[in-house]
Amino acid sequence: MCFTPIVSLSTAIVEFVVATAILVFCRKSLINRFFPLLIYILGFYQFTEFMLCTSNYPFFWAKMGFITYSFLPAVGLHFVIKLTNRKCNYITLYMIPVIFSLMALFKPGFIIESTCTTFFVIVIKDLFNSLFSYIYGLYYFGFIMLFCYFLFNSFNKEKNQLKRKSYAVIFAATLITLLPALVLFIVLPAFKVIFPSVYCEFAVLFTVAALIASYLDNKIQNKK
């Protein structure tokens, strides 16, 4: 949760509005197909954190939050693969988050603790007491590193200046969103249980970058 339930809910509403605005005003944009989805996912995650803190079903909403943010790397990589004209088996791409989501839904005692503190949500999962925690971490950060590599590689090869700017904005947004939370996680390992909550503090920057990238890509489509 970002500071307080009302802030978390307000952020979710802002992200839903921005995603809808991109769909309405950037219809010609290829980016328009994925950025709104990514922002809707981020917004729904904020909503799950709000519900975790305000409803009588914190374990249920903790599961929903885990499932929600588990799809972000796969959707992000799918987006970058399409944007940079690469080929991929998309069934394989989504297989990992689907498996982890099924575990969250059907594994007894998956959520061990779900607590709303003054600043963050603490969610402890049974998943992270096993080998699956390393597999999950490899998937999550591996996919993010992979689409950052694809973006960086395409940026170096691209001649169109507007496309280069789009790649640069998306790449920068990813780093700005992820790196601060990751640094905190590495410096303070105790933050492991609140990483998603810390991560959401910086996700708003991604929403701003999405607007810029959608605008740039829309200009590219209008020039064709």
mmCIF file of C-alpha atoms in Angstrom:
data_model
loop_
_atom_site.group_PDB
_atom_site.id
_atom_site.type_symbol
_atom_site.label_atom_id
_atom_site.label_comp_id
_atom_site.label_asym_id
_atom_site.label_seq_id
_atom_site.Cartn_x
_atom_site.Cartn_y
_atom_site.Cartn_z
ATOM 1 C CA MET A 1 0.000 0.000 0.000
ATOM 2 C CA CYS A 2 1.264 3.477 -0.785
ATOM 3 C CA PHE A 3 1.222 5.235 2.618
ATOM 4 C CA THR A 4 -2.515 5.125 3.437
ATOM 5 C CA PRO A 5 -5.568 3.325 2.017
ATOM 6 C CA ILE A 6 -6.965 6.559 0.582
ATOM 7 C CA VAL A 7 -3.682 7.342 -1.209
ATOM 8 C CA SER A 8 -3.555 3.795 -2.564
ATOM 9 C CA LEU A 9 -7.139 4.041 -3.819
ATOM 10 C CA SER A 10 -6.533 7.501 -5.290
ATOM 11 C CA THR A 11 -3.454 6.220 -7.139
ATOM 12 C CA ALA A 12 -5.475 3.316 -8.529
ATOM 13 C CA ILE A 13 -8.150 5.704 -9.806
ATOM 14 C CA VAL A 14 -5.542 7.959 -11.427
ATOM 15 C CA GLU A 15 -3.957 4.957 -13.156
ATOM 16 C CA PHE A 16 -7.341 3.738 -14.421
ATOM 17 C CA VAL A 17 -8.089 7.220 -15.795
ATOM 18 C CA VAL A 18 -4.681 7.495 -17.496
ATOM 19 C CA ALA A 19 -4.999 4.033 -19.059
ATOM 20 C CA THR A 20 -8.458 4.887 -20.382
ATOM 21 C CA ALA A 21 -7.200 8.232 -21.729
ATOM 22 C CA ILE A 22 -4.439 6.447 -23.671
ATOM 23 C CA LEU A 23 -7.018 4.095 -25.180
ATOM 24 C CA VAL A 24 -9.249 7.000 -26.215
ATOM 25 C CA PHE A 25 -6.714 9.558 -27.458
ATOM 26 C CA CYS A 26 -3.897 7.399 -28.858
ATOM 27 C CA ARG A 27 -5.912 4.979 -30.954
ATOM 28 C CA LYS A 28 -3.329 4.649 -33.704
ATOM 29 C CA SER A 29 -0.517 3.789 -31.329
ATOM 30 C CA LEU A 30 0.909 0.263 -31.221
ATOM 31 C CA ILE A 31 1.912 1.058 -27.647
ATOM 32 C CA ASN A 32 -1.781 1.730 -27.000
ATOM 33 C CA ARG A 33 -2.402 -2.015 -27.021
ATOM 34 C CA PHE A 34 -0.165 -2.749 -24.062
ATOM 35 C CA PHE A 35 0.487 0.338 -21.958
ATOM 36 C CA PRO A 36 -3.142 0.625 -20.816
ATOM 37 C CA LEU A 37 -3.111 -3.061 -19.842
ATOM 38 C CA LEU A 38 0.084 -2.608 -17.819
ATOM 39 C CA ILE A 39 -1.341 0.479 -16.115
ATOM 40 C CA TYR A 40 -4.667 -1.258 -15.409
ATOM 41 C CA ILE A 41 -2.711 -4.102 -13.789
ATOM 42 C CA LEU A 42 -0.753 -1.631 -11.655
ATOM 43 C CA GLY A 43 -3.990 0.142 -10.733
ATOM 44 C CA PHE A 44 -5.727 -3.088 -9.791
ATOM 45 C CA TYR A 45 -2.759 -4.042 -7.625
ATOM 46 C CA GLN A 46 -3.167 -0.731 -5.800
ATOM 47 C CA PHE A 47 -6.830 -1.575 -5.365
ATOM 48 C CA THR A 48 -6.004 -4.993 -3.861
ATOM 49 C CA GLU A 49 -3.745 -3.271 -1.331
ATOM 50 C CA PHE A 50 -6.542 -0.860 -0.469
ATOM 51 C CA MET A 51 -8.972 -3.747 0.015
ATOM 52 C CA LEU A 52 -6.418 -5.701 2.040
ATOM 53 C CA CYS A 53 -6.299 -2.825 4.521
ATOM 54 C CA THR A 54 -9.999 -1.988 4.601
ATOM 55 C CA SER A 55 -11.908 -5.251 4.124
ATOM 56 C CA ASN A 56 -12.438 -8.321 6.318
ATOM 57 C CA TYR A 57 -10.697 -10.591 3.795
ATOM 58 C CA PRO A 58 -6.996 -9.615 3.879
ATOM 59 C CA PHE A 59 -5.750 -13.082 2.879
ATOM 60 C CA PHE A 60 -7.983 -13.153 -0.189
ATOM 61 C CA TRP A 61 -6.828 -9.710 -1.325
ATOM 62 C CA ALA A 62 -3.213 -10.634 -0.594
ATOM 63 C CA LYS A 63 -3.615 -13.540 -3.022
ATOM 64 C CA MET A 64 -5.227 -11.278 -5.614
ATOM 65 C CA GLY A 65 -2.373 -8.810 -5.251
ATOM 66 C CA PHE A 66 0.230 -11.533 -5.738
ATOM 67 C CA ILE A 67 -1.539 -12.859 -8.834
ATOM 68 C CA THR A 68 -1.884 -9.350 -10.249
ATOM 69 C CA TYR A 69 1.748 -8.273 -10.009
ATOM 70 C CA SER A 70 2.946 -11.741 -11.080
ATOM 71 C CA PHE A 71 1.689 -11.047 -14.612
ATOM 72 C CA LEU A 72 3.515 -7.730 -15.009
ATOM 73 C CA PRO A 73 6.861 -9.126 -16.303
ATOM 74 C CA ALA A 74 5.142 -11.422 -18.830
ATOM 75 C CA VAL A 75 2.876 -8.656 -20.154
ATOM 76 C CA GLY A 76 5.836 -6.260 -20.272
ATOM 77 C CA LEU A 77 8.013 -8.704 -22.199
ATOM 78 C CA HIS A 78 5.129 -9.515 -24.567
ATOM 79 C CA PHE A 79 4.746 -5.788 -25.219
ATOM 80 C CA VAL A 80 8.445 -5.227 -25.948
ATOM 81 C CA ILE A 81 8.647 -8.302 -28.190
ATOM 82 C CA LYS A 82 5.751 -6.961 -30.286
ATOM 83 C CA LEU A 83 7.129 -3.408 -30.247
ATOM 84 C CA THR A 84 10.566 -4.498 -31.458
ATOM 85 C CA ASN A 85 9.180 -6.971 -34.054
ATOM 86 C CA ARG A 86 10.545 -10.130 -32.451
ATOM 87 C CA LYS A 87 8.953 -13.562 -32.507
ATOM 88 C CA CYS A 88 7.943 -15.554 -29.448
ATOM 89 C CA ASN A 89 5.732 -18.406 -28.274
ATOM 90 C CA TYR A 90 3.297 -16.419 -26.155
ATOM 91 C CA ILE A 91 1.811 -19.511 -24.498
ATOM 92 C CA THR A 92 5.240 -20.263 -23.043
ATOM 93 C CA LEU A 93 5.610 -16.610 -22.051
ATOM 94 C CA TYR A 94 2.538 -16.703 -19.811
ATOM 95 C CA MET A 95 2.966 -20.252 -18.524
ATOM 96 C CA ILE A 96 5.073 -19.241 -15.508
ATOM 97 C CA PRO A 97 2.719 -16.585 -14.051
ATOM 98 C CA VAL A 98 -0.250 -18.887 -14.653
ATOM 99 C CA ILE A 99 1.439 -21.690 -12.680
ATOM 100 C CA PHE A 100 2.286 -19.383 -9.784
ATOM 101 C CA SER A 101 -1.229 -17.940 -9.830
ATOM 102 C CA LEU A 102 -2.732 -21.430 -9.598
ATOM 103 C CA MET A 103 -0.446 -22.131 -6.657
ATOM 104 C CA ALA A 104 -1.681 -18.990 -4.941
ATOM 105 C CA LEU A 105 -5.310 -19.948 -5.502
ATOM 106 C CA PHE A 106 -5.208 -23.607 -4.568
ATOM 107 C CA LYS A 107 -2.234 -24.153 -2.239
ATOM 108 C CA PRO A 108 -3.517 -24.393 1.366
ATOM 109 C CA GLY A 109 -1.901 -21.838 3.634
ATOM 110 C CA PHE A 110 -0.290 -19.937 0.764
ATOM 111 C CA ILE A 111 -0.655 -16.661 2.660
ATOM 112 C CA ILE A 112 0.976 -16.951 6.080
ATOM 113 C CA GLU A 113 0.601 -13.340 7.168
ATOM 114 C CA SER A 114 -1.158 -10.305 5.746
ATOM 115 C CA THR A 115 -0.788 -7.086 7.729
ATOM 116 C CA CYS A 116 -1.472 -3.441 6.949
ATOM 117 C CA THR A 117 1.025 -1.193 8.753
ATOM 118 C CA THR A 118 1.257 2.594 8.833
ATOM 119 C CA PHE A 119 3.321 2.808 5.638
ATOM 120 C CA PHE A 120 3.427 -0.610 3.974
ATOM 121 C CA VAL A 121 1.608 -3.888 3.580
ATOM 122 C CA ILE A 122 3.407 -6.945 4.907
ATOM 123 C CA VAL A 123 2.513 -10.157 3.120
ATOM 124 C CA ILE A 124 4.389 -13.372 3.915
ATOM 125 C CA LYS A 125 3.786 -16.262 1.544
ATOM 126 C CA ASP A 126 4.593 -19.947 1.902
ATOM 127 C CA LEU A 127 6.018 -19.779 -1.623
ATOM 128 C CA PHE A 128 9.021 -17.839 -0.394
ATOM 129 C CA ASN A 129 10.123 -20.518 2.060
ATOM 130 C CA SER A 130 11.046 -22.928 -0.733
ATOM 131 C CA LEU A 131 12.937 -23.371 -3.984
ATOM 132 C CA PHE A 132 9.999 -21.768 -5.757
ATOM 133 C CA SER A 133 11.057 -18.401 -4.353
ATOM 134 C CA TYR A 134 14.251 -18.521 -6.426
ATOM 135 C CA ILE A 135 12.371 -19.683 -9.509
ATOM 136 C CA TYR A 136 9.894 -16.850 -9.051
ATOM 137 C CA GLY A 137 12.667 -14.288 -8.573
ATOM 138 C CA LEU A 138 14.474 -15.583 -11.660
ATOM 139 C CA TYR A 139 11.273 -15.270 -13.681
ATOM 140 C CA TYR A 140 10.395 -11.823 -12.367
ATOM 141 C CA PHE A 141 13.720 -10.065 -12.700
ATOM 142 C CA GLY A 142 14.897 -12.225 -15.611
ATOM 143 C CA PHE A 143 11.965 -11.166 -17.774
ATOM 144 C CA ILE A 144 12.465 -7.514 -16.838
ATOM 145 C CA MET A 145 16.176 -7.679 -17.676
ATOM 146 C CA LEU A 146 15.344 -9.400 -20.963
ATOM 147 C CA PHE A 147 12.911 -6.744 -22.168
ATOM 148 C CA CYS A 148 15.343 -4.036 -21.059
ATOM 149 C CA TYR A 149 17.983 -5.722 -23.226
ATOM 150 C CA PHE A 150 15.569 -5.883 -26.197
ATOM 151 C CA LEU A 151 14.726 -2.197 -25.798
ATOM 152 C CA PHE A 152 18.353 -1.146 -25.489
ATOM 153 C CA ASN A 153 19.358 -3.230 -28.504
ATOM 154 C CA SER A 154 16.516 -1.853 -30.641
ATOM 155 C CA PHE A 155 17.313 1.695 -29.524
ATOM 156 C CA ASN A 156 20.882 1.343 -30.814
ATOM 157 C CA LYS A 157 19.726 -0.005 -34.184
ATOM 158 C CA GLU A 158 16.732 2.277 -34.773
ATOM 159 C CA LYS A 159 17.169 5.236 -37.154
ATOM 160 C CA ASN A 160 13.770 6.851 -36.621
ATOM 161 C CA GLN A 161 14.259 9.506 -33.932
ATOM 162 C CA LEU A 162 10.704 9.314 -32.613
ATOM 163 C CA LYS A 163 10.979 5.546 -32.207
ATOM 164 C CA ARG A 164 14.320 5.978 -30.466
ATOM 165 C CA LYS A 165 12.681 8.401 -28.052
ATOM 166 C CA SER A 166 9.859 5.915 -27.413
ATOM 167 C CA TYR A 167 12.336 3.129 -26.660
ATOM 168 C CA ALA A 168 14.336 5.452 -24.405
ATOM 169 C CA VAL A 169 11.265 6.552 -22.451
ATOM 170 C CA ILE A 170 10.067 2.976 -21.900
ATOM 171 C CA PHE A 171 13.565 1.844 -20.902
ATOM 172 C CA ALA A 172 13.979 4.757 -18.495
ATOM 173 C CA ALA A 173 10.517 4.194 -17.032
ATOM 174 C CA THR A 174 11.341 0.575 -16.307
ATOM 175 C CA LEU A 175 14.595 1.450 -14.579
ATOM 176 C CA ILE A 176 13.086 4.333 -12.607
ATOM 177 C CA THR A 177 10.221 2.125 -11.459
ATOM 178 C CA LEU A 178 12.274 -0.910 -10.521
ATOM 179 C CA LEU A 179 15.762 0.172 -9.470
ATOM 180 C CA PRO A 180 14.963 2.217 -6.330
ATOM 181 C CA ALA A 181 12.843 -0.599 -4.890
ATOM 182 C CA LEU A 182 15.442 -3.194 -5.893
ATOM 183 C CA VAL A 183 18.252 -1.217 -4.255
ATOM 184 C CA LEU A 184 16.247 -1.008 -1.040
ATOM 185 C CA PHE A 185 15.617 -4.747 -1.233
ATOM 186 C CA ILE A 186 19.348 -5.504 -1.660
ATOM 187 C CA VAL A 187 20.533 -3.034 0.992
ATOM 188 C CA LEU A 188 17.799 -4.021 3.441
ATOM 189 C CA PRO A 189 16.905 -7.707 2.886
ATOM 190 C CA ALA A 190 14.200 -7.418 5.537
ATOM 191 C CA PHE A 191 12.237 -5.470 2.907
ATOM 192 C CA LYS A 192 11.654 -8.751 1.062
ATOM 193 C CA VAL A 193 8.165 -9.155 2.505
ATOM 194 C CA ILE A 194 7.166 -5.605 1.521
ATOM 195 C CA PHE A 195 8.929 -5.412 -1.879
ATOM 196 C CA PRO A 196 5.674 -5.148 -3.887
ATOM 197 C CA SER A 197 4.505 -2.373 -1.576
ATOM 198 C CA VAL A 198 7.805 -0.489 -1.963
ATOM 199 C CA TYR A 199 7.688 -1.104 -5.710
ATOM 200 C CA CYS A 200 4.261 0.532 -5.987
ATOM 201 C CA GLU A 201 5.717 3.773 -4.611
ATOM 202 C CA PHE A 202 7.672 4.186 -7.855
ATOM 203 C CA ALA A 203 5.123 2.708 -10.278
ATOM 204 C CA VAL A 204 3.384 6.065 -10.675
ATOM 205 C CA LEU A 205 6.457 7.225 -12.616
ATOM 206 C CA PHE A 206 5.797 4.421 -15.087
ATOM 207 C CA THR A 207 2.304 5.807 -15.664
ATOM 208 C CA VAL A 208 3.736 9.228 -16.496
ATOM 209 C CA ALA A 209 6.242 7.649 -18.890
ATOM 210 C CA ALA A 210 3.419 5.684 -20.514
ATOM 211 C CA LEU A 211 1.667 8.912 -21.441
ATOM 212 C CA ILE A 212 4.831 10.301 -23.033
ATOM 213 C CA ALA A 213 5.630 7.102 -24.945
ATOM 214 C CA SER A 214 2.044 6.760 -26.184
ATOM 215 C CA TYR A 215 2.089 10.353 -27.418
ATOM 216 C CA LEU A 216 5.363 9.797 -29.283
ATOM 217 C CA ASP A 217 4.212 6.543 -30.845
ATOM 218 C CA ASN A 218 0.930 8.138 -31.871
ATOM 219 C CA LYS A 219 2.903 10.806 -33.737
ATOM 220 C CA ILE A 220 4.840 8.050 -35.513
ATOM 221 C CA GLN A 221 1.587 6.397 -36.635
ATOM 222 C CA ASN A 222 0.147 9.711 -37.832
ATOM 223 C CA LYS A 223 3.191 10.310 -40.058
ATOM 224 C CA LYS A 224 2.798 6.991 -41.870
#
